[in-house]
């Protein structure tokens, strides 16, 4: 099941590896390609010439011809950065007008290089040059599989790999403690790349031996990836293996302090350990920082993702995490209350309170985006009514805290032979929707009010449209029932989401579509096609109209309900997008992925503004705090991590669950975080304390190196067991009653 | 690549421990190829085998994410098929099933296969047990945790129609019995509530009845007895249970608690009286709700109660039980059993009460209990009889049975009674007649109705004024046209007025007199008269008011945890009184107890006046009295209030 790489790779091609160290003086990454194009051009010319010479010497005439042809073609006006490479040789080559595109050419070059490598297995310099050429152009927008893999054609003596690796291991073990932890980060990526090189070059037995000897040294949280690797022993298998592609298409990012890096560099240069040095050059991205080396626990808390840690500059963009100004709505219904309360003589207290709230909302949050940063739908009258209801309910809300924990109501789905895969509640907790593995979506009313369809068109024409209760009259009383079933999908429904106005329901399914259902007629309105692969999750924007979806194709898409094509595509994850959530201000979208990272995307321009690493397993749940400042995420490893969006920092780790965390929800005030898991428990955490305890001084904010207190036990306010029901959804009612949902499974 | 591996049981061998992967050996590949008519060389087979293994692992890994997104722990065939489909491979893994397929090993050779039995379609088609359709998918909600505390209800129970004694039921039984007999009162309450409302425990009934019959083995433990009685109550109240012949067993357990000289009663500190009262109530409840299930139950009960009562060897607590039992069964039972037996019994009781020796103190206290119980019972008898008479008189028609009229009167006058209305009529007389054969010359069998005045006179000779004061209705009936009630009220009045004179001759225990606010303590009716017209709420029919007052007696009994208040409280109450007597001497006493009593049954008290109105007081505006009424009722007021109520106490009398 090869996934399409919808531009999923980062534009690495422009920053081709340079023969020198990526950064000599500054902590900034490699200089931009624009700064020294001429230098590069020269280098490339020279290398190309060297290749030609080599090929001639080895009587590989066809290859020479091919190379010349391609180089000559590439000589035409600059289309791609890599075409500069052909500049020098252009004249020599026959100017045959080939219409093949750059990447296709390159794959042919790669093929030629392979054959060359096969005939002269020990010539390192040659293959590394070929590799260089390939890489310099290859990382474009179309990372062809063979191109990617051919990066491994470089090889030394396979029997020496173990020596190299153990030599480095010995060195790292011998350095000072403070550096050891940092340098130990090198083990895993080096191990993987060396193993893959061996496999790629058909040294199966050496690869197996290498794996057996060193796989035990790797951090336990890489076990899943190692399992995939261990099955991979043949070059043929490398094609089409997603994990491998992920590894290749992105550089593994390590964060190492300058001192440690210098130590490593010196060691490798002394030993002339080119093999390892080359891998570091080509496959790793070392993010060097000035300052204290990090401790083991600091490193562990941030690592674990498929591609290493996030680069520091990835989290530098400004995020407007504040909430949008609430529209001012008169609360006419309050008058009634007031009159009623006047008799008791206590309404006066309330009135000024209201006013102060009103004035507060008038003030613009300095961290909030501009009100019209993205266009939002106008409020309808019914929305205003709902807002009023919300405010009235909010006054009756229980203020939660460690002393006053919420009551929990559990909605158990019974007789779910087909399997319950997704649940959602409306904001006012009046409806509950379930997505099932038998492709159905079912909607229940949890209030005495039954679900009714709108009458048929013929009946509707008979209605007096001027009457006051026309909205009531259009409903067909005969169709009233407690639940409705929506048929339309052709695969398990993995995500459901109600629109904020309760008129629509979204469902995403394995069949690759997202469907929009009307809750007035209980029919399907639109099927949004675009993902082509299973869509794991979808969610409506808190303001309606927009929604986001993400799935197996590793791309999250932003849609508007009235467009059949997506408005934005958020590409960058290296694994399936497993969950998607809208920020409360609707300007950002968070996606959790099977590559064990979380990304925050700007809806306005589609940029990725945050990358959070630290989870050790696929992320299956996300929740924004009601004030928009924080994000909580839960993964298959049972841990819940807390993130500060403004600073781009991990600020908390909640350990306790023993299985996948499928549901996360903040209470309405944000005081309590509830998490529901496969281990049949709901846990309540003191979110207020968790956010309060973190001290973020300038240094930690600048470097992102944070000391996480291990205080999960203090933050855990309660663990609540179900009998045999995994908790797959949580919802706080407007009055802060906690609703949980799951399907009872007798087995 | 496409291979139908499930048709060829793959020979899986764990090659190397450290690999932890199942591998398809090349022999299997060769076999499959042969079956497809292809000859494979060793090297090809080896290559294929390795590739197959890899592809299988890859597909498995891919399928696991379908499992994760379906929020399951178990990988299903569907997941695997999906993974294959998305990698553009023919789905070949068959169909999924809810249950895990049994994977069997073959002993000869390391062969494993999925069991695939042949299904006999004919048999299936002709089968009579048509499989039921799947139940509707539904959502059920329950409050699992209130304020983040405690599991109120076990979550996720599935309704089942199974009534055989399944493991679940057995577990339920264990949990319930443990909870009821255990230490945690909260748990007990929950268990009892469930027992009362659970519709699925019919199969467990014999077990519970058996547990309850264990009362005999725990007669030393009042607490356990109480719990078992509560269990009886829950079972009886469960609307889904058909008790059938188990009623007999339950009744005998309850009777045991009422009548037996329990080991717990040896210690005077144990309040076995309450237990007996409760059991008696329960008995009547069982009888009135389930009495029809066992024929002759009523008379058997009466017989055994009478036997105990007439047995002088039995301890007083047993007698007490018999009296309260009779009382709970209704005034007819009292009239038939207790009343005729009273003269004989009175002599014994009198002897006990007259013995002032120290060694007798305990027995005497018990005697007071019995005395009080009898007093309450006969008062009720008199009242109800009067009501029934007046009702029948009102009905006028000769055809109308007094009992029927009484029933009606009772019904309309006691709307607030929660237990099923206690009919004034006997249970079917047929039962009585068939029981007469077995009866051993008991008094009540040759019982002939005694007229009310006669009865009153006789009772008055035993109880004197204490009876007169507690007994109401006179004036209420005065309005009725019937002659008898008037006569009765007259007769009542006379002894009432003569009470002061008779006082000295009566061997009336002082305490009891206090308790009952006897004229001697609280002033004679003449000195503190209250006009009956005031007592009666305007707009209410006289007959009604009188009957409601009478019904208040059983109500107060049923509602109070210690109905045997009359005599015994001399023991219990006095030391516990928190308020120091404001004055010295008996009046203080009367004040205290009076207040308490008023608090408990003030509603009844305000009509308890049977004395002729004094003209001077008639002028008292009704309002003035009416607005004092709430004061009487308040119990939890500060001491200052008590003085008020002290004063008000005198009003009705």
PDB file of N, CA and C in Angstrom, chain A residues 1-6 145 240-242 245-246 533 551-555 574-576, chain B residues 65 86-87:
ATOM      1  N   UNK A   1       0.831  -1.193   0.000  1.00  0.00           N
ATOM      2  CA  UNK A   1       0.000   0.000   0.000  1.00  0.00           C
ATOM      3  C   UNK A   1       0.866   1.243   0.000  1.00  0.00           C
ATOM      4  N   UNK A   2       1.386   1.474  -1.128  1.00  0.00           N
ATOM      5  CA  UNK A   2       2.239   2.645  -1.213  1.00  0.00           C
ATOM      6  C   UNK A   2       1.383   3.899  -1.206  1.00  0.00           C
ATOM      7  N   UNK A   3       1.748   4.809  -0.421  1.00  0.00           N
ATOM      8  CA  UNK A   3       0.990   6.055  -0.375  1.00  0.00           C
ATOM      9  C   UNK A   3       1.582   7.033  -1.359  1.00  0.00           C
ATOM     10  N   UNK A   4       0.717   7.840  -1.873  1.00  0.00           N
ATOM     11  CA  UNK A   4       1.253   8.873  -2.745  1.00  0.00           C
ATOM     12  C   UNK A   4       1.984   9.897  -1.904  1.00  0.00           C
ATOM     13  N   UNK A   5       2.998  10.391  -2.431  1.00  0.00           N
ATOM     14  CA  UNK A   5       3.753  11.413  -1.735  1.00  0.00           C
ATOM     15  C   UNK A   5       3.339  12.746  -2.308  1.00  0.00           C
ATOM     16  N   UNK A   6       2.256  13.226  -1.805  1.00  0.00           N
ATOM     17  CA  UNK A   6       1.736  14.477  -2.357  1.00  0.00           C
ATOM     18  C   UNK A   6       2.595  15.647  -1.931  1.00  0.00           C
ATOM     19  N   UNK A 145      11.257   6.439  -6.175  1.00  0.00           N
ATOM     20  CA  UNK A 145      11.733   5.440  -5.219  1.00  0.00           C
ATOM     21  C   UNK A 145      13.165   5.015  -5.504  1.00  0.00           C
ATOM     22  N   UNK A 240       8.958   0.441  -2.175  1.00  0.00           N
ATOM     23  CA  UNK A 240       7.565   0.400  -1.731  1.00  0.00           C
ATOM     24  C   UNK A 240       7.411   0.246  -0.237  1.00  0.00           C
ATOM     25  N   UNK A 241       8.476   0.242   0.486  1.00  0.00           N
ATOM     26  CA  UNK A 241       8.335   0.194   1.936  1.00  0.00           C
ATOM     27  C   UNK A 241       8.238   1.619   2.477  1.00  0.00           C
ATOM     28  N   UNK A 242       7.132   1.890   3.077  1.00  0.00           N
ATOM     29  CA  UNK A 242       6.873   3.277   3.477  1.00  0.00           C
ATOM     30  C   UNK A 242       7.826   3.760   4.553  1.00  0.00           C
ATOM     31  N   UNK A 245      10.888   4.779   2.995  1.00  0.00           N
ATOM     32  CA  UNK A 245      10.768   6.024   2.250  1.00  0.00           C
ATOM     33  C   UNK A 245      10.794   7.202   3.204  1.00  0.00           C
ATOM     34  N   UNK A 246      10.085   7.039   4.299  1.00  0.00           N
ATOM     35  CA  UNK A 246      10.064   8.117   5.280  1.00  0.00           C
ATOM     36  C   UNK A 246      11.472   8.432   5.745  1.00  0.00           C
ATOM     37  N   UNK A 533      -7.634   7.681  -0.133  1.00  0.00           N
ATOM     38  CA  UNK A 533      -7.210   6.643   0.802  1.00  0.00           C
ATOM     39  C   UNK A 533      -8.046   6.814   2.061  1.00  0.00           C
ATOM     40  N   UNK A 551      -5.875  11.734   6.562  1.00  0.00           N
ATOM     41  CA  UNK A 551      -5.951  10.295   6.441  1.00  0.00           C
ATOM     42  C   UNK A 551      -4.648   9.644   6.061  1.00  0.00           C
ATOM     43  N   UNK A 552      -4.828   8.499   5.444  1.00  0.00           N
ATOM     44  CA  UNK A 552      -3.693   7.651   5.134  1.00  0.00           C
ATOM     45  C   UNK A 552      -2.745   8.294   4.122  1.00  0.00           C
ATOM     46  N   UNK A 553      -3.222   9.230   3.334  1.00  0.00           N
ATOM     47  CA  UNK A 553      -2.346   9.819   2.324  1.00  0.00           C
ATOM     48  C   UNK A 553      -1.409  10.878   2.908  1.00  0.00           C
ATOM     49  N   UNK A 554      -1.402  11.039   4.190  1.00  0.00           N
ATOM     50  CA  UNK A 554      -0.465  11.905   4.909  1.00  0.00           C
ATOM     51  C   UNK A 554      -0.689  13.390   4.652  1.00  0.00           C
ATOM     52  N   UNK A 555      -1.791  13.697   4.084  1.00  0.00           N
ATOM     53  CA  UNK A 555      -2.091  15.093   3.810  1.00  0.00           C
ATOM     54  C   UNK A 555      -3.373  15.450   4.535  1.00  0.00           C
ATOM     55  N   UNK A 574       5.065  12.528   7.867  1.00  0.00           N
ATOM     56  CA  UNK A 574       5.720  11.374   7.257  1.00  0.00           C
ATOM     57  C   UNK A 574       4.937  10.097   7.485  1.00  0.00           C
ATOM     58  N   UNK A 575       3.847  10.215   8.172  1.00  0.00           N
ATOM     59  CA  UNK A 575       3.011   9.045   8.399  1.00  0.00           C
ATOM     60  C   UNK A 575       1.555   9.442   8.240  1.00  0.00           C
ATOM     61  N   UNK A 576       0.690   8.463   8.383  1.00  0.00           N
ATOM     62  CA  UNK A 576      -0.743   8.744   8.289  1.00  0.00           C
ATOM     63  C   UNK A 576      -1.125   9.864   9.243  1.00  0.00           C
TER      64      UNK A 576
ATOM     65  N   UNK B  65      -3.004  -0.848  11.515  1.00  0.00           N
ATOM     66  CA  UNK B  65      -3.521   0.502  11.693  1.00  0.00           C
ATOM     67  C   UNK B  65      -5.026   0.560  11.476  1.00  0.00           C
ATOM     68  N   UNK B  86      -5.822  -2.268  -0.063  1.00  0.00           N
ATOM     69  CA  UNK B  86      -5.181  -0.979  -0.300  1.00  0.00           C
ATOM     70  C   UNK B  86      -3.784  -1.124  -0.886  1.00  0.00           C
ATOM     71  N   UNK B  87      -3.220  -2.327  -0.799  1.00  0.00           N
ATOM     72  CA  UNK B  87      -1.938  -2.521  -1.491  1.00  0.00           C
ATOM     73  C   UNK B  87      -2.177  -3.232  -2.814  1.00  0.00           C
TER      74      UNK B  87
END
